[in-house]
mmCIF file of C-alpha atoms in Angstrom:
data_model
loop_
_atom_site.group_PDB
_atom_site.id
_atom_site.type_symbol
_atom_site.label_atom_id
_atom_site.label_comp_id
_atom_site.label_asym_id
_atom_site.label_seq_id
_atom_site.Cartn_x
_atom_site.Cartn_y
_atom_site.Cartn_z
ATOM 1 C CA UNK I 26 214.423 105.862 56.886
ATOM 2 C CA UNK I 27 216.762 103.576 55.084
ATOM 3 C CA UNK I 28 216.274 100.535 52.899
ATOM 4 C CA UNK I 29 217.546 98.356 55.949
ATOM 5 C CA UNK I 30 215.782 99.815 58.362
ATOM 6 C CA UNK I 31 212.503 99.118 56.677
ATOM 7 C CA UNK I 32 213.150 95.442 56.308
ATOM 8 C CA UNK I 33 213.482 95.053 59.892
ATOM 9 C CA UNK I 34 210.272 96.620 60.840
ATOM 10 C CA UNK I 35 208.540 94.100 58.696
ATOM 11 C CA UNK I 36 210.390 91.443 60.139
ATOM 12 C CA UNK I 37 208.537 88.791 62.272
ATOM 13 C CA UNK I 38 209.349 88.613 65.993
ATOM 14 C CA UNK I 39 211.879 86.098 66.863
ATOM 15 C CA UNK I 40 209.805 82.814 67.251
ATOM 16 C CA UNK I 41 206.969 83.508 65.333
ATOM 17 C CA UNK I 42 207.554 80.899 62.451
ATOM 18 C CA UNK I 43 208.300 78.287 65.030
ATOM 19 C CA UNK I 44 205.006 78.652 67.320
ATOM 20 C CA UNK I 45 202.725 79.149 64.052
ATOM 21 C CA UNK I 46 205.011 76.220 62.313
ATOM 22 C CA UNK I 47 201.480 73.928 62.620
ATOM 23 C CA UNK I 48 199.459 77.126 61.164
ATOM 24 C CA UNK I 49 201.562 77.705 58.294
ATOM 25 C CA UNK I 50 201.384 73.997 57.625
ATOM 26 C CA UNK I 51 197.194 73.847 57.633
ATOM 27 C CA UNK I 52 197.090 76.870 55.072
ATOM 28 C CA UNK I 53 199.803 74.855 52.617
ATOM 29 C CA UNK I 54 197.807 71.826 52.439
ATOM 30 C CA UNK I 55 194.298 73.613 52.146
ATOM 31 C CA UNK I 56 196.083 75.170 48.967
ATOM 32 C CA UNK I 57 197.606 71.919 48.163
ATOM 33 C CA UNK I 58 193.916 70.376 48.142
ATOM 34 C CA UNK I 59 192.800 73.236 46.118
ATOM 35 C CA UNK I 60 195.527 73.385 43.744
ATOM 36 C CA UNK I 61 195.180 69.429 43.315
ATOM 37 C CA UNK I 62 191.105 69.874 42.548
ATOM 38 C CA UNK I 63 192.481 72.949 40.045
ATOM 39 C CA UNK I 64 195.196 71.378 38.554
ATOM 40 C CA UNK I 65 194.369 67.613 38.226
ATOM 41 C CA UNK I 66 191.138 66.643 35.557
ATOM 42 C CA UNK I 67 187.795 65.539 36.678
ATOM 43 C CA UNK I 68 186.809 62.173 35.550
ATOM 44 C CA UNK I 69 183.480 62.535 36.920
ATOM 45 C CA UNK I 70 180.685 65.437 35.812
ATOM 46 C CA UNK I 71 180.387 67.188 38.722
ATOM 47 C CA UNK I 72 180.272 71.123 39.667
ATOM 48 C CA UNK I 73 183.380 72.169 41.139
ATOM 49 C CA UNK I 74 182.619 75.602 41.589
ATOM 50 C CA UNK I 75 181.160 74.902 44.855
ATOM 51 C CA UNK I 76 183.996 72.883 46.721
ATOM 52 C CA UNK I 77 186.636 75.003 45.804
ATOM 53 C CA UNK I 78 184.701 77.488 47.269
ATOM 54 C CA UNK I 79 184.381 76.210 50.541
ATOM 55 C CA UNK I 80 188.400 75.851 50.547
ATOM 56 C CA UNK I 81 188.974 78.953 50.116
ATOM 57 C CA UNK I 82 186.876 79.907 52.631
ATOM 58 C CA UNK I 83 188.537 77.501 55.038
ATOM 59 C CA UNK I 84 191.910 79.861 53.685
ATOM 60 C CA UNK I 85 190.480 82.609 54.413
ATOM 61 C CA UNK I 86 189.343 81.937 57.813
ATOM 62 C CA UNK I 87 193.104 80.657 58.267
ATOM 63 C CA UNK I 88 194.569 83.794 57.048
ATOM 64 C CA UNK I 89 192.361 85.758 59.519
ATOM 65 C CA UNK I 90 192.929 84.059 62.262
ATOM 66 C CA UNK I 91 196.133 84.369 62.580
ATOM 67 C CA UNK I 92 196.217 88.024 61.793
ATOM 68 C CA UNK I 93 193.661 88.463 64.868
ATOM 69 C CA UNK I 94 196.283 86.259 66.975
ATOM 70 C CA UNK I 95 198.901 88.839 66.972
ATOM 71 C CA UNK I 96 196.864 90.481 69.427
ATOM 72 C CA UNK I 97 194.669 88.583 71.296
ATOM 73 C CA UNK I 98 196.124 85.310 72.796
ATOM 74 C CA UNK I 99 193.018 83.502 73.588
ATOM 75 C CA UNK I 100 192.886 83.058 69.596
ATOM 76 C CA UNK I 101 196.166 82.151 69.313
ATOM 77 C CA UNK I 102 196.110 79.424 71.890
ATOM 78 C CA UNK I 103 192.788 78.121 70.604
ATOM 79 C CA UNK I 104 194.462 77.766 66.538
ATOM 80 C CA UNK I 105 197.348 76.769 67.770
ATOM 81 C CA UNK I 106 195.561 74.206 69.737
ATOM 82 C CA UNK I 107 193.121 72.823 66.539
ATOM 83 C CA UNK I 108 195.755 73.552 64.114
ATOM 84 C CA UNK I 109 196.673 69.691 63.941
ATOM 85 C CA UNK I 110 193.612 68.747 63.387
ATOM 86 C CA UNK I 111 193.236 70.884 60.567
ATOM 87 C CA UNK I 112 196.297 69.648 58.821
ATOM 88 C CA UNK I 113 195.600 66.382 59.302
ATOM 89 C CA UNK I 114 191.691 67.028 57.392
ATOM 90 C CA UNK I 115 193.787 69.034 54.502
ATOM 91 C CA UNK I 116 195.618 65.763 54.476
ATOM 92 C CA UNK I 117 192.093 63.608 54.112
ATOM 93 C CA UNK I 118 190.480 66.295 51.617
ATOM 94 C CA UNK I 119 193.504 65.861 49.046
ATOM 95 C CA UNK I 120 193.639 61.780 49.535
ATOM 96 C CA UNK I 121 189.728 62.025 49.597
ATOM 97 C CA UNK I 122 189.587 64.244 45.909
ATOM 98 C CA UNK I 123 192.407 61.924 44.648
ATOM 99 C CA UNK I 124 190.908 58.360 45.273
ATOM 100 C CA UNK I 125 187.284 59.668 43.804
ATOM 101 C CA UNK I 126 187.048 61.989 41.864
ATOM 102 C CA UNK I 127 190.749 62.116 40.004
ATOM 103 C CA UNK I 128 191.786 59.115 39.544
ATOM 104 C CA UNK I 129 188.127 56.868 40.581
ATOM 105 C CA UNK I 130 189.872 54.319 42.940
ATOM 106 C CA UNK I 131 186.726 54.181 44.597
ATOM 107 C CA UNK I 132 183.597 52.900 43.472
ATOM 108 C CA UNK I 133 180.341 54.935 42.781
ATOM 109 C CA UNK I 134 178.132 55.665 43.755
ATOM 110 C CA UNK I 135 178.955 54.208 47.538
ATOM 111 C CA UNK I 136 182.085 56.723 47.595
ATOM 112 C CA UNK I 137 181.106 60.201 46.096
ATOM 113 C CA UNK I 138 183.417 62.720 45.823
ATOM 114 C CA UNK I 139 183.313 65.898 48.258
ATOM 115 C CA UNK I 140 182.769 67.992 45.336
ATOM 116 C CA UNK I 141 179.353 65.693 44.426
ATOM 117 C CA UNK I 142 178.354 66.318 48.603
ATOM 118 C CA UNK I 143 178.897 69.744 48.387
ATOM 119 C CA UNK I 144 176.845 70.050 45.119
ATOM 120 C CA UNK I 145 174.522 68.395 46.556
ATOM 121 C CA UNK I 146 174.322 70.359 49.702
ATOM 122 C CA UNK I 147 174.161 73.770 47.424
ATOM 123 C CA UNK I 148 171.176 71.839 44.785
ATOM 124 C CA UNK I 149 169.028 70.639 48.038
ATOM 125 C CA UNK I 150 169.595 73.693 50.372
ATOM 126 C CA UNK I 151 165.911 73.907 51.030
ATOM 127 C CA UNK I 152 165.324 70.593 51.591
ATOM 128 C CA UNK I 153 167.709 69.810 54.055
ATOM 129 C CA UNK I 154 167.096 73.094 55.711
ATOM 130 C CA UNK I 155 163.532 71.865 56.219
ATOM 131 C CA UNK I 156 164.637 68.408 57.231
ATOM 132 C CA UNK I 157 166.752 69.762 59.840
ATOM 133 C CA UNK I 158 164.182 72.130 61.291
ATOM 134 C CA UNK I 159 161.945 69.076 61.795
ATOM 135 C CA UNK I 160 165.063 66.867 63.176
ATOM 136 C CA UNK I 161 165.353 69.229 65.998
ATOM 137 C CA UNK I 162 161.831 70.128 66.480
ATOM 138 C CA UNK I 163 161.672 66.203 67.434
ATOM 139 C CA UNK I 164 164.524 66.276 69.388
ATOM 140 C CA UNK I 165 163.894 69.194 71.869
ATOM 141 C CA UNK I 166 159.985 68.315 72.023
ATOM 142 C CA UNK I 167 161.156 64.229 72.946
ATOM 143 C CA UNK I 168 163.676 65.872 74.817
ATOM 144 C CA UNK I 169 162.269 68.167 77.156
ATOM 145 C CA UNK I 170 159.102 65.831 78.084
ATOM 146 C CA UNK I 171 162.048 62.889 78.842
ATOM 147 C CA UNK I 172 164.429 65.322 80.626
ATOM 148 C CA UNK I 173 160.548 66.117 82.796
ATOM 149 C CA UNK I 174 159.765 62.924 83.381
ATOM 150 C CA UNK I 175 163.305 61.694 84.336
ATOM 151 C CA UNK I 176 163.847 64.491 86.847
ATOM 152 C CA UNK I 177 160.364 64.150 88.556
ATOM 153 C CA UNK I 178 161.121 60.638 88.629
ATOM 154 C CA UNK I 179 164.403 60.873 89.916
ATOM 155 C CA UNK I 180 163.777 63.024 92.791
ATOM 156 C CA UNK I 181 160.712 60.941 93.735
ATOM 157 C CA UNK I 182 162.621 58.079 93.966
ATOM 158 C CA UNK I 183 165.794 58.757 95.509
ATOM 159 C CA UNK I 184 164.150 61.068 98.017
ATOM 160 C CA UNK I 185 160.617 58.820 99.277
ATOM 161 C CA UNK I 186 161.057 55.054 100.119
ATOM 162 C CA UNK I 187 157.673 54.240 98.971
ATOM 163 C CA UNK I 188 157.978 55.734 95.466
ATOM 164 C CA UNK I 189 161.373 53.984 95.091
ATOM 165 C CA UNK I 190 159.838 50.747 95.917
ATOM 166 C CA UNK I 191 157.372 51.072 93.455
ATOM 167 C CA UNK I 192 158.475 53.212 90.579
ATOM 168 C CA UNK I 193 162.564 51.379 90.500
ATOM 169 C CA UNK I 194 161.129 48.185 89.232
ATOM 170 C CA UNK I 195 159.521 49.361 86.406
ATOM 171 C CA UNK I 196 161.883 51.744 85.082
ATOM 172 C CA UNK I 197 165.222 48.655 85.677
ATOM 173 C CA UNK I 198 162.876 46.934 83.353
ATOM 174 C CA UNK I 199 161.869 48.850 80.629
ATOM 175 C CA UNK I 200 165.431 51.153 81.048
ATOM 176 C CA UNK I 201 167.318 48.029 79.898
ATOM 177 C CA UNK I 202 165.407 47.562 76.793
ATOM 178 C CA UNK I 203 166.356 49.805 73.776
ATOM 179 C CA UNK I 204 163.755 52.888 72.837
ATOM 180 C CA UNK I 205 163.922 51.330 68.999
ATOM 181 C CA UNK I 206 162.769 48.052 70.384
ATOM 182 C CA UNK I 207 159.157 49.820 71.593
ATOM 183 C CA UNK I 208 158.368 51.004 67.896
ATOM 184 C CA UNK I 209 156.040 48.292 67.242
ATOM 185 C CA UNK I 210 153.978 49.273 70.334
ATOM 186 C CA UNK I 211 154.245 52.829 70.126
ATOM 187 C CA UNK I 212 153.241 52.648 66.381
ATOM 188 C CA UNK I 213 149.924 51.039 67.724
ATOM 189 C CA UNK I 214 149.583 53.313 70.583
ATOM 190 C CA UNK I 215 149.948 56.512 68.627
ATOM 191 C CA UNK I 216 148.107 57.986 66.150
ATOM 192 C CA UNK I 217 150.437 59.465 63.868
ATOM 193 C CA UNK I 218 154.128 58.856 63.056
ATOM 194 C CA UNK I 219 155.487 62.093 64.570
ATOM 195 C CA UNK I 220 153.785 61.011 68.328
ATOM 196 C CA UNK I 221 155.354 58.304 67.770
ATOM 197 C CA UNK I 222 158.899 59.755 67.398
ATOM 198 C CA UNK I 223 158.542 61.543 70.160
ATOM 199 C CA UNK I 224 157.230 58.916 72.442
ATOM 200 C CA UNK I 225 160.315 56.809 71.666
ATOM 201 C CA UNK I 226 162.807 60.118 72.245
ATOM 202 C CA UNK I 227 160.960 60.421 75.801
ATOM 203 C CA UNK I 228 161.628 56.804 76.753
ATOM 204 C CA UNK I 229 164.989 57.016 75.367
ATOM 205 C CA UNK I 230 165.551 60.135 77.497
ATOM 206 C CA UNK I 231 163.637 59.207 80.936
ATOM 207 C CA UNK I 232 165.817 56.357 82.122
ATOM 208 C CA UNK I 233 169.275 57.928 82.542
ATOM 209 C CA UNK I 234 168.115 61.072 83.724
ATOM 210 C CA UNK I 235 165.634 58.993 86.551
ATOM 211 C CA UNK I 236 168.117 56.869 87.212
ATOM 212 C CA UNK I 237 171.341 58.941 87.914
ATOM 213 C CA UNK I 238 168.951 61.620 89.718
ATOM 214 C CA UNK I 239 167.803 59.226 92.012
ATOM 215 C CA UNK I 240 171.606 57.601 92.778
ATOM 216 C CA UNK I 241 172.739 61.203 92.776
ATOM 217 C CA UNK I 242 170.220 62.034 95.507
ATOM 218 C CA UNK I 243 170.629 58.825 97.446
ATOM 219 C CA UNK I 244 174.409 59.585 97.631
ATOM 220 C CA UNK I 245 174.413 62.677 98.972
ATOM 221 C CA UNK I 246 175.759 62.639 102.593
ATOM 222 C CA UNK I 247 173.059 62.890 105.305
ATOM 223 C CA UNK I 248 175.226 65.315 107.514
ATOM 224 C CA UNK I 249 174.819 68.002 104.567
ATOM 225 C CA UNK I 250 170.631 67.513 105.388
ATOM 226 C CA UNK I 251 171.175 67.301 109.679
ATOM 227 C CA UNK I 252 172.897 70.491 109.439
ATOM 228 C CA UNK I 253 169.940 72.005 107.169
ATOM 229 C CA UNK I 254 167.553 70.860 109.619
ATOM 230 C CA UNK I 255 169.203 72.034 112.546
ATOM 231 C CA UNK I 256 168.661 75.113 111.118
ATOM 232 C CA UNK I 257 165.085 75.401 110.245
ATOM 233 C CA UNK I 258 165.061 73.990 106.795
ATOM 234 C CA UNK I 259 161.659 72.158 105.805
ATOM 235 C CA UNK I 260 161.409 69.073 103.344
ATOM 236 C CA UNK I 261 161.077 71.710 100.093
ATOM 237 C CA UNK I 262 164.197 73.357 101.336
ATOM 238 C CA UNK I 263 165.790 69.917 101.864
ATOM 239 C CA UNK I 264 164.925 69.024 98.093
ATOM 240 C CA UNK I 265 165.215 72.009 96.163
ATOM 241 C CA UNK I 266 168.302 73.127 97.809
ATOM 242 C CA UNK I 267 170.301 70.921 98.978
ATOM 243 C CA UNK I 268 168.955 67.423 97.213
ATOM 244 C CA UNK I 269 168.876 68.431 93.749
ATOM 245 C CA UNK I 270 172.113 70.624 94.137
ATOM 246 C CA UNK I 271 173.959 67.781 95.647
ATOM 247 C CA UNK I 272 172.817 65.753 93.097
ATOM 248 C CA UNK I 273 173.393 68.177 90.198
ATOM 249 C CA UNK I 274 176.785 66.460 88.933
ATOM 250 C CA UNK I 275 174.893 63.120 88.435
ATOM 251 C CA UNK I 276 172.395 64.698 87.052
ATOM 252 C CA UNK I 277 174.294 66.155 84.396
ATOM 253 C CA UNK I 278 175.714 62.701 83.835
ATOM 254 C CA UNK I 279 172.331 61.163 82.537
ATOM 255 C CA UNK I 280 171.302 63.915 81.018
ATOM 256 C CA UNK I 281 175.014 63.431 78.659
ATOM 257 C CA UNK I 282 173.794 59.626 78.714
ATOM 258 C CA UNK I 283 170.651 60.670 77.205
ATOM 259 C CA UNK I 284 171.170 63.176 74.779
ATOM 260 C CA UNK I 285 173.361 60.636 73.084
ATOM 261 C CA UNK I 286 170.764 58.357 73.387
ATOM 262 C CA UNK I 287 168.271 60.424 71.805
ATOM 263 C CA UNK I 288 170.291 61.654 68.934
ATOM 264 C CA UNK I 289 170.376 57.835 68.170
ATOM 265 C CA UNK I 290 166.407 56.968 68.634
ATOM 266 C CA UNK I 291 165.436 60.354 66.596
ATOM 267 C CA UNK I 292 167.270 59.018 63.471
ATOM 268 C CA UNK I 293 166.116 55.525 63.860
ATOM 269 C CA UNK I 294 162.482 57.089 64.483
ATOM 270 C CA UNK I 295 162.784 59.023 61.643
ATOM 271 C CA UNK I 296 163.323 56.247 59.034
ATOM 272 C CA UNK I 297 160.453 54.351 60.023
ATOM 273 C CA UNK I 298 157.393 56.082 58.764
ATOM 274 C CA UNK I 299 158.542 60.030 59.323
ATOM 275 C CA UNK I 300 157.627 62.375 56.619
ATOM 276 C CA UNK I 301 160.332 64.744 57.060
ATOM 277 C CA UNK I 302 163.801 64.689 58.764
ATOM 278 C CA UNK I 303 167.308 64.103 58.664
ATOM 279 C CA UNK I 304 166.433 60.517 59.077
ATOM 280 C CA UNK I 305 163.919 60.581 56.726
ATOM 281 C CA UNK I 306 166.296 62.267 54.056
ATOM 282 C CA UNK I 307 168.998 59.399 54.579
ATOM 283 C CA UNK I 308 166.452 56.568 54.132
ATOM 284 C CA UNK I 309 165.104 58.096 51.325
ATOM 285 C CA UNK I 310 168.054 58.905 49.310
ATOM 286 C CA UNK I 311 169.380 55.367 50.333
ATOM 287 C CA UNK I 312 166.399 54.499 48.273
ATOM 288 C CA UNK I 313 167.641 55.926 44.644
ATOM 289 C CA UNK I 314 171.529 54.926 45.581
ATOM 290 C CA UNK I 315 172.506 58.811 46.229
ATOM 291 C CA UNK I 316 175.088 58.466 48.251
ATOM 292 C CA UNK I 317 176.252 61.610 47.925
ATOM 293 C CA UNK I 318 173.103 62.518 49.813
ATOM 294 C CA UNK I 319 173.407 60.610 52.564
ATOM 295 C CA UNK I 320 177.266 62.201 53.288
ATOM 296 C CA UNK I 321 175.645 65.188 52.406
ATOM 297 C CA UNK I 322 172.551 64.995 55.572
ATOM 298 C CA UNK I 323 175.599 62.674 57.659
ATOM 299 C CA UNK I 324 177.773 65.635 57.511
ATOM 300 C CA UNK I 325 174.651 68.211 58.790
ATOM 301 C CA UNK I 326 173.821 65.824 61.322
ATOM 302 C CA UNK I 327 177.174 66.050 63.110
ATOM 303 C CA UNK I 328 177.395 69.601 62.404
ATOM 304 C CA UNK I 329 174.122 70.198 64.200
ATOM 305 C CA UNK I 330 174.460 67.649 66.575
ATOM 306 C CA UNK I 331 177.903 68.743 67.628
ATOM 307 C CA UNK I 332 176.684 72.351 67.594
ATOM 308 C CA UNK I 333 173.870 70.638 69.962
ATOM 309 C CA UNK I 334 177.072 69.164 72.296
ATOM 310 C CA UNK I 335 178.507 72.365 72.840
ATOM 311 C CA UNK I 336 175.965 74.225 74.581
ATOM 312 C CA UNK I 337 175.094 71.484 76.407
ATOM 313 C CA UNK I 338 179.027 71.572 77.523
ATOM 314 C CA UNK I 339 178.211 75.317 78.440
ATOM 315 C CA UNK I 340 174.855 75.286 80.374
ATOM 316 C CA UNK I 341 176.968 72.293 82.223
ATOM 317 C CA UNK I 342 179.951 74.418 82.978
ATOM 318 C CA UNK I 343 177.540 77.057 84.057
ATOM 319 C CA UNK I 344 175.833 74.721 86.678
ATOM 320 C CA UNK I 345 178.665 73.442 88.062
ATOM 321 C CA UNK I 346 180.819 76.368 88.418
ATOM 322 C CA UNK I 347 181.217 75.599 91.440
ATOM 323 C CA UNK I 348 183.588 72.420 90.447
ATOM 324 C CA UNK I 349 185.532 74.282 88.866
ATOM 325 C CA UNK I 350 189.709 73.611 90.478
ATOM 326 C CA UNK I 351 188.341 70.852 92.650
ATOM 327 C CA UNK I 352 188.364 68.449 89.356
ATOM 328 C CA UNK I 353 191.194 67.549 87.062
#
């Protein structure tokens, strides 16, 4: 084989550069953030090691993901798809390392630089591991009892007059008013701290998912239950399969409301008298000025939280498969 014909065999297919134009672009200013940590000197005392670590692992990842693209498209449209997104964080980490920890345009300790979080992460490993076991411990346990509560609630309401005339009242009241607002009460009512937590994550979760059951319910057309009745269907037939089915989409609606909800009462329930926690770690480290701790559990908390988001966003998909090409 000639000289020639070996350069052509190595040659990318016509196009290539162009569709991966974004892709080439998020590995060049990954390297341009790490060259700029390598290259430029520190004028804080911080370890290093660590962050330029972590770029080249984003690299890395880069460099294999595109390799796998060649032959499986799925990959390719999903990097292709969050390759802008990439560049434009390879854009923040370089401004980020210049304004701290280069050149100290920004003032510490408010604005650490990522090297300091990532240090920080690596130095308190087992500490925020712990404090994130008992974040979502709370969460789930709050959680589940709300997400209980709201669809008992919910289906008692929208489907029996009586219950909605009595139970709607009470939860338009106390649904208005925020969780946080009942931790005076709740502190009194419950023994420790951690009941407490939870009590608030329960409240926090039960209105949204009661209410949009119920209006889900109430909504669903009555021709859908005449023609279940005309052929044989009792009331648990009525609810369990064509009520709460009907009424699925809505229901999925509060429960989004809520989780966002909750995420918001756990951390706020954690800095008031927890022992452990996210929360806890942020409130505490807000106490000796460590900033670079609080980016440091911030950061965790939308990793986990997102994490958190996204198989919600599955089991949701999953239930309402049977939306899928109706909606846009």
């Amino acid at each position: 084989m000639s000289k020639l014909q070996d350069q052509k065999s190595i040659r990318f297919p016509q196009g290539t550069v162009r569709e991966y134009s974004w892709n080439i672009l998020q590995i060049v200013l990954f390297a341009g953030a790490l060259l700029v940590n390598l290259v430029i000197p520190s004028k804080h005392m911080v370890d290093l090691f660590p962050y330029r670590v972590v770029l080249g692992i984003f690299l890395l990842i880069f460099l294999v993901q595109i390799i796998v693209s060649f032959s499986n498209n799925n990959v390719k449209r999903k990097i292709q798809y969050s390759a802008q997104f990439y560049c434009a964080l390879g854009v923040a980490f370089i401004l980020w390392d210049l304004l701290t920890e280069k050149f100290n345009l920004l003032p510490l300790p408010f604005f650490p630089s990522l090297a300091q979080i990532i240090q920080v992460m690596v130095e308190d490993a087992a500490t925020l591991l712990l404090s994130t076991g008992y974040s979502i411990r709370l969460l789930v346990i709050g959680f589940v009892i709300g997400l209980l509560l709201g669809l008992i609630t919910g289906v008692l309401m929208g489907w029996y007059k009586k219950w909605h005339y009595w139970l709607f009242p009470g939860i338009k009241i106390i649904g208005v008013i925020p969780a946080t607002a009942w931790i005076p009460i709740v502190m009194i009512i419950f023994p420790s701290s951690f009941y407490a937590s939870i009590a608030l994550i329960v409240i926090s979760v039960w209105f949204p998912v009661a209410f949009m059951t119920s209006t889900g319910i109430a909504n669903i057309p009555n021709s859908y239950f005449e023609a279940a009745k005309t052929l044989g269907a009792g009331e648990k037939f009525l609810i369990f399969k064509v009520g709460i089915p009907g009424a699925m989409p809505s229901i999925i609606t509060g429960v989004y409301m809520a989780t966002a909800l909750a995420f918001t009462t756990l951390v706020v329930s954690e800095m008031i008298g927890a022992k452990a926690g996210l929360g806890w770690y942020i409130n505490w480290a807000k106490g000796w000025s460590n900033y670079a701790k609080v980016y440091a559990s911030i950061i965790i908390m939308a990793v986990v939280f997102s994490l958190l988001m996204a198989l919600f966003f599955k089991i949701r998909d999953r239930l309402l498969i049977w939306q899928k090409g109706l909606l846009k």
